[in-house]
Amino acid sequence: MRRIQVGIVGAGPAGLLLAHLLRQEGVEAVVLEAKSREYLETSPHRIRAGVLEHGAKEILRRAGVGDRMLARGLGHKGIYLGFDGQLLHLDFETLVGKGIWVYGQQYLVQDLIRHHLGVGGEVLFEHEAVDLEDLHTPNPTLVYRTPEGRIGRLRCEFVVAADGSHSSFRRFIPGQRVHEKVYPFAWLGILAEAPPAAEELIYASHPQGFALFSMRSPSLSRNYLQVDPRERLEDWPEERIWEELNLRLGGAAEIRPGPLLEKSLTPMRAWVVEPLHSGRFFVMGDAGHVVPPTGAKGLNLALCDAAVLYRAMCAFYKEGEAHLLDRYTQDVLRHVWQAELFSYWMTTLLHTLRDPFEERLRVAKLRHLAESPLLQGFLAENYVGLHTTVRYVDLIPVQP
Ligand code: PHB
């Protein structure tokens, strides 16, 4: 049976970044990915949020995978809040001295794959991890199925599950609890060949519901509408979507419709699994915790987890120190709950609420924010990631 140091399930941002960082330290990691490379890199079903916190951009740059991100991504100083037909600009650089970077998650996955394979890293595409044996021994063993249907085994020193929100591997954490919140909204998302409504993101609050105007490039818009979770995509023909986006923007900016490339419905949920590790088995990213998309934190949290586990594994392999591995759950939960808090705050600030009392409180909160530089500072420090990725930048050595 083949022996390796670290077996990683899932070639998403967390798994790939961890594998890449470990490889630079001479630790052998193998990534098993059930899907094909082509699917990961091009499937429209995988068009995810494109907001990188200041610290996420720095981590990726230091890891040596940021060339295209820096060339093609868009630096944003802040965001706009739209309400009452007006746009309020929150300038994060003035408020907290840092900005954000807009670059699609799918492009980032392409970059990570290309760089990792380029330095001889191993990603086994179309290899589905199916079981975990000998969990509580020094050599947990990953069982996988090859594209030809054969069963293989990797005898590891550590196993990491980074297999996304539908993770089949997190079940191996014994005695886990799940803390969950179901929000009473869903997001109808579109990707359109149309210039974005503004040069930075607009989070628009309207009595009829929230709308978000985001982008992937100067000619690709990514927009969302708050809808009832019971609604169906068929109820939203193209024309209705553009009308509704216009209405909710309330004349604060102009939107130019364009051909739709993709349309999707996402229910809004949050959950956190505890604990996030057991013995030599660790869970990272969406496999262990999910946030609603309002704060754009999901991808950034996944990168935080990878940085924390990277540091802990380096301490183990370089200094024979296991205490950071033992603290993995504790360390990760700190940034995860900070992001859950912020995502909850943003979500309940911006989405129209059914309860008339709560809805009035929400509007009061929005007006308070518009007038209070202190509250704007709270939003800004969370949005740029002062409590999440920014805390971990220094863990990543700069690659030449
Ligand atoms: C996106 O561009 O897809 C996006 C941006 C900001 C969010 C959520 C999604 O809060």
XYZ file of N, CA, C and O in Angstrom, residues 5 23 59 77 118 147 150 162 202 212 247 306 319 325 345 378 387:
68
model
N 2.301 11.383 3.448
C 2.167 12.100 4.722
C 0.739 12.611 4.930
O 0.116 12.329 5.930
N 3.637 21.320 0.300
C 4.642 20.875 -0.653
C 5.878 21.776 -0.630
O 7.016 21.323 -0.742
N -2.441 36.233 1.362
C -2.061 34.828 1.573
C -1.771 34.168 0.222
O -0.769 33.470 0.048
N -12.023 49.643 -3.100
C -11.763 50.366 -1.841
C -12.850 50.086 -0.825
O -12.641 50.215 0.376
N 2.177 22.373 -11.508
C 3.408 22.924 -12.103
C 4.644 22.668 -11.265
O 5.759 22.610 -11.794
N -10.977 5.983 -11.606
C -11.954 6.173 -12.693
C -12.360 4.838 -13.320
O -13.451 4.706 -13.866
N -11.594 0.628 -9.810
C -10.783 -0.171 -8.884
C -10.701 0.523 -7.521
O -10.773 1.744 -7.435
N -11.773 18.205 2.853
C -12.054 19.558 2.352
C -12.999 19.377 1.172
O -12.768 19.892 0.080
N -22.761 46.774 -4.982
C -23.875 47.483 -4.348
C -24.725 46.470 -3.587
O -25.234 45.511 -4.164
N -28.310 42.350 -4.660
C -26.860 42.562 -4.669
C -26.381 42.677 -6.107
O -26.765 41.874 -6.969
N -36.020 47.735 -9.931
C -36.904 48.250 -8.894
C -36.169 48.360 -7.556
O -36.233 49.377 -6.868
N -7.121 26.574 6.036
C -5.920 25.988 5.417
C -4.666 26.586 6.047
O -3.694 25.873 6.324
N 9.168 20.763 14.019
C 9.647 20.855 15.412
C 9.158 19.708 16.285
O 9.422 19.699 17.491
N -1.864 21.131 16.528
C -2.827 20.191 15.924
C -3.972 19.940 16.898
O -5.141 19.916 16.514
N -25.264 39.433 10.944
C -25.503 40.879 11.067
C -25.825 41.486 9.701
O -26.798 42.235 9.551
N -17.172 48.909 12.118
C -17.450 47.494 12.430
C -17.662 46.711 11.140
O -17.086 45.637 10.932
N -10.444 40.140 11.275
C -10.547 39.068 12.277
C -10.451 37.681 11.635
O -10.603 36.681 12.308
